[in-house]
Tab-separated table of C-alpha atoms and ligand atoms in Angstrom:
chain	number	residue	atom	x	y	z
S	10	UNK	CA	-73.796	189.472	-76.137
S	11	UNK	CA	-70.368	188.250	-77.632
S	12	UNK	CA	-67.308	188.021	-75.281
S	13	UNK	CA	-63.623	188.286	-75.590
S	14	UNK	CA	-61.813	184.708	-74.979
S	15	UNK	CA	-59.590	185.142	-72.095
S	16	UNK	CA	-56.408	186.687	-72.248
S	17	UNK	CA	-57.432	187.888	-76.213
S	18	UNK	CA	-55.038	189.692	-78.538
S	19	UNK	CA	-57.628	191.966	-78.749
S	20	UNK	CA	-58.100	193.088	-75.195
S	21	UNK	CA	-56.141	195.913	-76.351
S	22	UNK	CA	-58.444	196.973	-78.461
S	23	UNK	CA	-60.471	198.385	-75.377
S	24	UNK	CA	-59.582	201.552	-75.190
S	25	UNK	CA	-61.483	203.234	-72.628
S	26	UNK	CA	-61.130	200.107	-69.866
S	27	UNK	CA	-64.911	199.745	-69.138
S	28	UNK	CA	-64.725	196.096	-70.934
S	29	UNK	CA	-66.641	196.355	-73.619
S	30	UNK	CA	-65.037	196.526	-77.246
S	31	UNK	CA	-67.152	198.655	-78.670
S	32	UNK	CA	-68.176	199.282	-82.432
S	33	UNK	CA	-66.422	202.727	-82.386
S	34	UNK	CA	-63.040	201.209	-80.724
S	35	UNK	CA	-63.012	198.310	-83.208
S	36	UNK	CA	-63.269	201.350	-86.235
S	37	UNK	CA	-60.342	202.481	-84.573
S	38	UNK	CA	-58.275	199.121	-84.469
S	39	UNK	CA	-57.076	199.876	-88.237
S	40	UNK	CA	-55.849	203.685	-87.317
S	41	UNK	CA	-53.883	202.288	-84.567
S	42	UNK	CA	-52.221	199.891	-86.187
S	43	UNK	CA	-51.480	202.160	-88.977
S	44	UNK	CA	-50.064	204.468	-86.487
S	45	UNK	CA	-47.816	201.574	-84.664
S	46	UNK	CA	-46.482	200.619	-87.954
S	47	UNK	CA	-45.022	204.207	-88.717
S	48	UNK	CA	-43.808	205.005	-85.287
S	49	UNK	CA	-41.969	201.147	-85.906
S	50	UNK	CA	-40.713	202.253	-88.716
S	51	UNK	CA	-39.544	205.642	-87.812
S	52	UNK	CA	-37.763	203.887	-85.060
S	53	UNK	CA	-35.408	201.977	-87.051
S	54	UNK	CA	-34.729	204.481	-89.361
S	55	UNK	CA	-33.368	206.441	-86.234
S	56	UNK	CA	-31.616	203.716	-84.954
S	57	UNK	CA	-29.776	203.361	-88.793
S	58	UNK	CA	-29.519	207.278	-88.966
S	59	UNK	CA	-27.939	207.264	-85.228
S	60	UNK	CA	-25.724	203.957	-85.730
S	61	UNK	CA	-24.190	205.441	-88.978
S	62	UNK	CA	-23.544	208.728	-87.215
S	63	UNK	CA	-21.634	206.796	-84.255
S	64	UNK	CA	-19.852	204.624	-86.504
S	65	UNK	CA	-18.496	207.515	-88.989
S	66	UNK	CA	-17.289	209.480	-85.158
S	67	UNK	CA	-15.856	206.387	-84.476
S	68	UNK	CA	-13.895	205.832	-87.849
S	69	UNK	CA	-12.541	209.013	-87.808
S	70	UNK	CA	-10.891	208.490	-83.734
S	71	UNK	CA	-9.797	205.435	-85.022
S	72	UNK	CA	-8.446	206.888	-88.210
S	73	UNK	CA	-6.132	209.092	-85.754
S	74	UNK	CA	-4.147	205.505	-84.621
S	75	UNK	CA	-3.643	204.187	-88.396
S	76	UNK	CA	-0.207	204.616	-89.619
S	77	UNK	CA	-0.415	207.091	-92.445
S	78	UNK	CA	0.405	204.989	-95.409
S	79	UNK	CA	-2.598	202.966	-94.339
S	80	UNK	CA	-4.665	205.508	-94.177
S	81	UNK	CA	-3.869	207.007	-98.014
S	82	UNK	CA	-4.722	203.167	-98.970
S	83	UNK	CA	-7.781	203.250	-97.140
S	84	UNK	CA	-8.841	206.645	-98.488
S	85	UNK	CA	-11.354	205.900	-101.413
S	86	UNK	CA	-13.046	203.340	-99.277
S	87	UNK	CA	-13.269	205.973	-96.509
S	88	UNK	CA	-14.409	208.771	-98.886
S	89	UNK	CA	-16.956	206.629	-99.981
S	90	UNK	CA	-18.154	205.761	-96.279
S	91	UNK	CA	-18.500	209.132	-95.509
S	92	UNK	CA	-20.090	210.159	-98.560
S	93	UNK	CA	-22.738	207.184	-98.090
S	94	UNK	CA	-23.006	207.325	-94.189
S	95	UNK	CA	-23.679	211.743	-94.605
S	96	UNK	CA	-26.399	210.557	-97.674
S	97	UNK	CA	-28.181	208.124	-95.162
S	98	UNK	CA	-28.179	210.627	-92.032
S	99	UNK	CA	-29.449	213.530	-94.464
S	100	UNK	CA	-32.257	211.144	-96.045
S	101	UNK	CA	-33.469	210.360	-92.473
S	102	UNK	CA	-33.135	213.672	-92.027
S	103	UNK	CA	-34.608	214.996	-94.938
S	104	UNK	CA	-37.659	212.239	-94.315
S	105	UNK	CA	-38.714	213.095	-90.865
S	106	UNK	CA	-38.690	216.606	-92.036
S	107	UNK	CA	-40.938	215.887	-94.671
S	108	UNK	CA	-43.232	213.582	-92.763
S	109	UNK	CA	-44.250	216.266	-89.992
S	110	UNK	CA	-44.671	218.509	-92.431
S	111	UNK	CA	-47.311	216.334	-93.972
S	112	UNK	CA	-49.051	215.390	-91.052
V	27	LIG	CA1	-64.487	200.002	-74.274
């Protein structure tokens, strides 16, 4: 019988704990990894969906301390990061909706 070197990446692979990695958990090994990949993913696309939220709150209670005439100069650049920051919050949005409809 094979054994694991010590301290293997691939301890994780046994699922159950008993020791052994067994021919069924090693089938399994590409499924989980699939699975870690997406939920990684998925992750950072919250983490851009929930940064661009904050930072579009924040730009506007900043906006509120501009002098005005700075603010008129500012406005196509800040039309344009709303427009973009609402398009990336609605994709991720739109996405996860999608995705767990899917699955
Ligand atoms: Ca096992």
């Amino acid at each position: 019988m094979k054994k694991l070197q010590k301290d293997s990446v691939y301890n994780e692979y046994d699922a159950d704990g008993d020791g052994i990695v067994s021919d069924d958990e090693l089938s399994h090994v590409k499924e989980i990894k699939t699975t870690e990949d997406e939920l990684r993913k998925h992750l950072a696309q919250l983490r851009m969906a929930r940064y661009t939220l904050i930072a579009m709150g924040l730009f506007t209670v900043v906006m509120f301390f501009v002098p005005l005439d700075r603010v008129n100069a500012l406005s196509d650049i800040s039309n344009l990061f709303y427009i973009s920051g609402a398009g990336i919050v609605g994709a991720y949005m739109g996405t996860t909706a999608w995705m767990s409809k899917k699955r």
